[in-house]
Coordinates of N, CA and C and ligand atoms in Angstrom, one line a residue:
M135 N 116.9 103.6 181.9 CA 117.4 103.8 180.5 C 117.0 105.1 180.0
G136 N 117.8 105.7 179.1 CA 117.4 107.0 178.5 C 116.3 106.9 177.5
D137 N 115.7 108.0 177.2 CA 114.6 108.0 176.3 C 115.1 107.7 174.9
S138 N 114.5 106.8 174.2 CA 114.9 106.6 172.8 C 113.9 107.5 171.9
I139 N 114.2 107.5 170.6 CA 113.4 108.2 169.7 C 111.9 107.7 169.7
F140 N 111.8 106.4 170.0 CA 110.5 105.8 170.0 C 109.7 106.1 171.2
T141 N 110.4 106.4 172.4 CA 109.7 106.9 173.6 C 109.1 108.2 173.3
K142 N 109.9 109.0 172.5 CA 109.4 110.4 172.2 C 108.2 110.3 171.2
I143 N 108.2 109.3 170.3 CA 107.1 109.1 169.4 C 105.9 108.6 170.2
L144 N 106.1 107.7 171.2 CA 105.0 107.3 172.1 C 104.4 108.4 172.8
R145 N 105.2 109.3 173.3 CA 104.7 110.5 174.1 C 104.1 111.6 173.2
G146 N 104.2 111.4 171.8 CA 103.6 112.4 170.9 C 104.5 113.6 170.7
E147 N 105.8 113.5 171.2 CA 106.7 114.6 171.1 C 107.3 114.7 169.7
I148 N 107.3 113.5 169.0 CA 107.8 113.5 167.6 C 106.7 112.8 166.8
P149 N 106.4 113.4 165.7 CA 105.3 112.8 164.9 C 105.6 111.5 164.2
C150 N 104.6 110.7 163.9 CA 104.8 109.5 163.1 C 103.6 109.3 162.3
H151 N 103.7 108.4 161.3 CA 102.6 108.0 160.5 C 102.0 106.8 161.1
K152 N 101.1 106.9 162.0 CA 100.5 105.8 162.8 C 99.6 104.9 162.0
V153 N 99.8 103.6 162.1 CA 98.8 102.7 161.5 C 98.0 101.9 162.5
Y154 N 98.5 101.8 163.7 CA 97.7 101.1 164.7 C 98.1 101.5 166.1
E155 N 97.1 101.5 167.0 CA 97.5 101.7 168.4 C 96.4 101.1 169.3
D156 N 96.9 100.4 170.4 CA 96.0 100.0 171.5 C 96.7 100.3 172.8
D157 N 96.2 99.8 173.9 CA 96.8 100.1 175.2 C 98.2 99.8 175.4
H158 N 98.7 98.8 174.6 CA 100.1 98.2 174.8 C 101.0 98.3 173.6
V159 N 100.4 98.7 172.5 CA 101.2 98.6 171.2 C 101.0 99.8 170.3
L160 N 102.0 100.2 169.6 CA 101.9 101.3 168.6 C 102.6 100.8 167.3
A161 N 102.0 101.0 166.2 CA 102.6 100.7 164.9 C 102.6 101.9 164.0
F162 N 103.7 102.1 163.3 CA 103.8 103.3 162.5 C 104.8 103.0 161.4
L163 N 104.8 103.9 160.3 CA 105.7 103.7 159.2 C 107.1 104.0 159.5
D164 N 108.1 103.2 159.0 CA 109.5 103.5 159.2 C 109.8 104.7 158.4
I165 N 110.6 105.6 159.0 CA 111.0 106.9 158.4 C 111.9 106.7 157.2
N166 N 112.7 105.6 157.2 CA 113.6 105.3 156.1 C 113.3 103.9 155.6
P167 N 112.2 103.7 154.9 CA 111.7 102.4 154.6 C 112.6 101.6 153.6
I168 N 112.8 100.3 153.9 CA 113.6 99.4 153.0 C 112.7 99.1 151.8
S169 N 111.4 99.1 152.0 CA 110.4 98.9 150.9 C 109.1 99.6 151.3
R170 N 108.3 99.8 150.3 CA 107.0 100.5 150.5 C 106.2 99.7 151.5
G171 N 105.7 100.3 152.6 CA 104.9 99.6 153.5 C 105.7 99.2 154.8
H172 N 107.0 99.4 154.8 CA 107.9 99.1 155.9 C 107.3 99.7 157.2
T173 N 106.9 98.9 158.1 CA 106.2 99.3 159.3 C 106.9 98.8 160.6
L174 N 106.9 99.7 161.6 CA 107.5 99.3 162.9 C 106.3 99.1 163.9
V175 N 106.5 98.0 164.6 CA 105.5 97.7 165.7 C 106.2 97.6 167.0
I176 N 105.8 98.5 167.9 CA 106.6 98.6 169.2 C 105.6 98.4 170.4
P177 N 106.2 97.9 171.5 CA 105.4 97.8 172.7 C 105.5 99.2 173.4
K178 N 104.5 99.5 174.2 CA 104.6 100.8 174.9 C 105.5 100.6 176.1
E179 N 105.7 99.4 176.6 CA 106.7 99.1 177.6 C 108.1 99.4 177.1
P180 N 108.8 100.2 177.9 CA 110.1 100.7 177.4 C 111.3 99.7 177.6
A181 N 111.2 98.5 177.0 CA 112.3 97.6 177.1 C 113.3 97.8 175.9
E182 N 114.6 97.7 176.2 CA 115.6 98.0 175.2 C 115.6 96.9 174.1
T183 N 115.6 95.6 174.6 CA 115.7 94.5 173.8 C 114.7 93.4 174.2
I184 N 114.4 92.5 173.3 CA 113.3 91.7 173.5 C 113.4 90.7 174.7
D185 N 114.7 90.4 175.0 CA 114.9 89.5 176.1 C 114.6 90.2 177.5
K186 N 114.4 91.5 177.4 CA 114.1 92.3 178.6 C 112.6 92.6 178.7
L187 N 111.8 92.2 177.7 CA 110.4 92.5 177.6 C 109.6 91.6 178.5
S188 N 108.6 92.1 179.1 CA 107.7 91.3 179.9 C 106.9 90.4 179.1
D189 N 106.4 89.3 179.6 CA 105.6 88.3 178.9 C 104.3 89.0 178.4
D190 N 103.7 89.9 179.3 CA 102.5 90.5 178.9 C 102.7 91.5 177.7
A191 N 103.7 92.2 177.7 CA 104.0 93.1 176.6 C 104.3 92.3 175.3
A192 N 105.0 91.2 175.5 CA 105.3 90.4 174.3 C 104.0 89.8 173.8
A193 N 103.1 89.4 174.7 CA 101.9 88.8 174.2 C 101.0 89.8 173.5
A194 N 101.1 91.0 174.0 CA 100.3 92.1 173.3 C 100.8 92.4 171.9
I195 N 102.1 92.3 171.7 CA 102.6 92.5 170.4 C 102.3 91.3 169.5
G196 N 102.4 90.1 170.1 CA 102.2 88.9 169.3 C 100.7 88.8 168.8
R197 N 99.9 89.3 169.6 CA 98.4 89.3 169.3 C 98.1 90.1 168.0
V198 N 98.9 91.2 167.8 CA 98.5 92.1 166.7 C 99.4 92.0 165.5
L199 N 100.6 91.4 165.7 CA 101.5 91.3 164.5 C 100.9 90.7 163.3
P200 N 100.2 89.6 163.4 CA 99.6 89.0 162.2 C 98.6 89.9 161.5
R201 N 97.8 90.6 162.4 CA 96.8 91.5 161.8 C 97.4 92.7 161.1
I202 N 98.4 93.3 161.7 CA 99.1 94.4 161.1 C 99.8 94.0 159.8
S203 N 100.4 92.8 159.9 CA 101.1 92.3 158.7 C 100.1 92.1 157.6
R204 N 98.9 91.6 157.8 CA 97.9 91.4 156.8 C 97.5 92.7 156.2
A205 N 97.4 93.7 157.0 CA 97.0 95.1 156.6 C 98.1 95.7 155.7
V206 N 99.3 95.5 156.1 CA 100.4 96.0 155.3 C 100.5 95.3 153.9
L207 N 100.3 94.0 153.9 CA 100.2 93.2 152.6 C 99.1 93.7 151.7
A208 N 97.9 93.9 152.4 CA 96.7 94.3 151.6 C 96.9 95.7 151.0
A209 N 97.5 96.6 151.8 CA 97.7 98.0 151.4 C 98.8 98.2 150.3
T210 N 99.7 97.2 150.3 CA 100.9 97.4 149.4 C 100.8 96.4 148.2
G211 N 99.8 95.5 148.2 CA 99.6 94.6 147.1 C 100.7 93.6 147.1
T212 N 101.2 93.2 148.2 CA 102.3 92.2 148.3 C 101.8 91.0 149.0
Q213 N 102.6 89.9 148.8 CA 102.2 88.6 149.5 C 103.3 88.1 150.4
A214 N 104.5 88.6 150.1 CA 105.7 88.1 150.9 C 106.2 89.2 151.8
F215 N 106.7 88.9 152.9 CA 107.3 89.9 153.8 C 108.2 89.2 154.8
N216 N 109.1 90.1 155.4 CA 109.9 89.6 156.5 C 109.6 90.3 157.7
L217 N 109.6 89.6 158.8 CA 109.6 90.2 160.2 C 111.0 90.2 160.7
L218 N 111.4 91.4 161.1 CA 112.8 91.5 161.5 C 112.8 92.2 162.9
Q219 N 113.6 91.7 163.8 CA 113.7 92.2 165.2 C 115.1 92.1 165.6
N220 N 115.8 93.3 165.7 CA 117.2 93.4 166.0 C 117.4 93.7 167.5
N221 N 118.4 93.0 168.1 CA 118.7 93.2 169.5 C 120.2 93.4 169.7
G222 N 120.6 94.6 170.1 CA 122.0 94.9 170.3 C 122.7 95.5 169.1
V223 N 123.7 96.3 169.3 CA 124.4 97.0 168.3 C 125.0 96.0 167.3
A224 N 125.6 94.9 167.8 CA 126.2 93.9 166.9 C 125.2 93.3 166.0
A225 N 123.9 93.3 166.4 CA 122.8 92.7 165.6 C 122.1 93.8 164.8
H226 N 122.7 94.9 164.7 CA 122.1 96.0 163.8 C 121.0 96.8 164.5
Q227 N 120.9 96.7 165.8 CA 119.9 97.6 166.4 C 120.4 99.0 166.6
A228 N 119.6 99.9 166.1 CA 120.0 101.4 166.2 C 119.1 102.1 167.2
V229 N 117.9 101.7 167.4 CA 117.0 102.3 168.4 C 116.7 101.4 169.5
F230 N 117.1 101.8 170.7 CA 117.0 100.9 171.9 C 115.7 100.9 172.6
H231 N 114.7 100.6 171.8 CA 113.3 100.3 172.3 C 112.8 99.2 171.4
V232 N 112.4 98.1 172.0 CA 112.0 96.9 171.2 C 111.1 97.3 170.0
H233 N 111.4 96.8 168.9 CA 110.6 97.0 167.7 C 110.7 95.9 166.7
F234 N 109.6 95.6 166.1 CA 109.5 94.6 165.0 C 109.3 95.4 163.7
H235 N 110.1 95.0 162.7 CA 110.0 95.5 161.4 C 109.1 94.6 160.6
I236 N 108.1 95.1 160.0 CA 107.3 94.4 158.9 C 107.8 94.9 157.6
I237 N 108.5 94.1 156.8 CA 109.1 94.6 155.6 C 108.6 93.8 154.4
P238 N 107.7 94.4 153.6 CA 107.1 93.7 152.5 C 108.2 93.5 151.4
M239 N 108.1 92.3 150.7 CA 109.0 92.0 149.6 C 108.1 92.2 148.3
H240 N 108.5 93.2 147.5 CA 107.7 93.5 146.3 C 108.2 92.6 145.2
D241 N 107.4 92.6 144.1 CA 107.7 91.7 143.0 C 109.1 92.0 142.3
D242 N 109.5 93.3 142.4 CA 110.8 93.6 141.9 C 111.9 93.3 142.9
S243 N 111.6 92.5 143.9 CA 112.6 92.1 144.9 C 113.0 93.3 145.8
T244 N 112.3 94.4 145.8 CA 112.6 95.4 146.8 C 112.1 94.9 148.2
G245 N 113.0 94.9 149.1 CA 112.6 94.3 150.4 C 113.9 94.0 151.2
L246 N 113.8 93.2 152.2 CA 115.0 93.0 153.0 C 115.9 92.0 152.3
G247 N 117.2 92.4 152.3 CA 118.2 91.5 151.7 C 118.8 90.7 152.9
I248 N 119.0 89.5 152.7 CA 119.5 88.6 153.8 C 120.7 87.9 153.4
V249 N 121.8 88.0 154.2 CA 123.0 87.1 154.0 C 122.8 86.0 155.0
W250 N 122.6 84.8 154.5 CA 122.3 83.6 155.4 C 123.5 82.6 155.2
R251 N 124.2 82.4 156.3 CA 125.4 81.5 156.2 C 125.1 80.3 157.0
P252 N 124.4 79.3 156.5 CA 124.1 78.1 157.3 C 125.4 77.3 157.6
G253 N 125.4 76.8 158.9 CA 126.6 76.0 159.3 C 126.1 74.6 159.5
K254 N 126.8 73.8 160.4 CA 126.4 72.4 160.7 C 126.2 72.4 162.2
L255 N 125.1 71.7 162.6 CA 124.8 71.6 164.0 C 125.6 70.4 164.6
A256 N 126.5 70.8 165.4 CA 127.4 69.7 165.9 C 127.0 69.2 167.3
D257 N 126.6 70.0 168.2 CA 126.3 69.6 169.6 C 124.8 69.8 169.9
G258 N 123.9 69.5 169.0 CA 122.5 69.8 169.2 C 121.9 69.3 170.5
A259 N 122.2 68.1 170.9 CA 121.6 67.5 172.1 C 122.0 68.3 173.3
E260 N 123.3 68.5 173.4 CA 123.9 69.3 174.6 C 123.4 70.7 174.6
L261 N 123.4 71.4 173.4 CA 123.0 72.8 173.4 C 121.5 73.0 173.7
A262 N 120.7 72.1 173.1 CA 119.3 72.2 173.4 C 119.0 72.0 174.9
K263 N 119.7 71.1 175.5 CA 119.5 70.8 176.9 C 120.0 72.0 177.7
S264 N 121.0 72.6 177.3 CA 121.6 73.8 178.0 C 120.6 75.0 178.0
I265 N 120.1 75.2 176.8 CA 119.1 76.3 176.6 C 117.8 76.0 177.4
A266 N 117.3 74.8 177.3 CA 116.1 74.4 178.0 C 116.3 74.6 179.5
S267 N 117.4 74.3 180.0 CA 117.7 74.3 181.5 C 117.6 75.8 182.0
K268 N 117.8 76.7 181.1 CA 117.8 78.1 181.5 C 116.5 78.9 181.3
L269 N 115.5 78.1 180.8 CA 114.2 78.8 180.6 C 113.4 78.9 181.9
Ligands
5GP349 P1 116.9 99.0 164.1 O1 118.2 99.0 163.3 O2 117.1 99.6 165.4 O3 116.2 97.6 164.1 O4 115.9 99.9 163.3 C1 115.5 101.2 163.7 C2 114.5 101.7 162.6 O5 113.9 102.9 163.1 C3 115.2 102.1 161.3 O6 114.6 101.3 160.3 C4 114.9 103.6 161.2 O7 114.7 104.0 159.9 C5 113.7 103.8 162.1 N1 113.6 105.1 162.7 C6 114.6 105.8 163.3 N2 114.2 107.0 163.7 C7 112.9 107.1 163.4 C8 111.9 108.1 163.5 O8 112.1 109.1 164.1 N3 110.7 107.8 163.0 C9 110.4 106.6 162.4 N4 109.1 106.5 161.9 N5 111.3 105.7 162.2 C10 112.5 105.9 162.7

């Protein structure tokens, strides 16, 4: 795969406002924040989408997401936030290197807007079985 902008940030070729780094993970402020404190958490492994990420890299991210989220909340004086993780152009992904958005929701409702269109689960038993069989 080609280098994404985040690969360049990982290599230090493009600057970022870093908030956390370990051997497997980097976190930095989003350049166009939806709200104050909007932070991106990325694995160092260069997977485009999360379904292509290794278990180890996923575990490394999972280990630090709660801690980084707590720090974002504490620094911005917020209590609510969304974790957003887009995969694929149709799902709003613009940078093809796995990333989690931590987006604080401020008291004035500055934060992630969500259009949620709940449907009805028709074939739950069959669908769950089908997904489980592919794990
Ligand atoms: P996506 O839509 O792919 O989930 O989100 C990509 C995010 O990366 C966007 O929120 C965008 O503002 C952020 N972004 C894109 N380029 C840069 C950059 O060069 N530096 C930083 N810090 N964030 C970036």
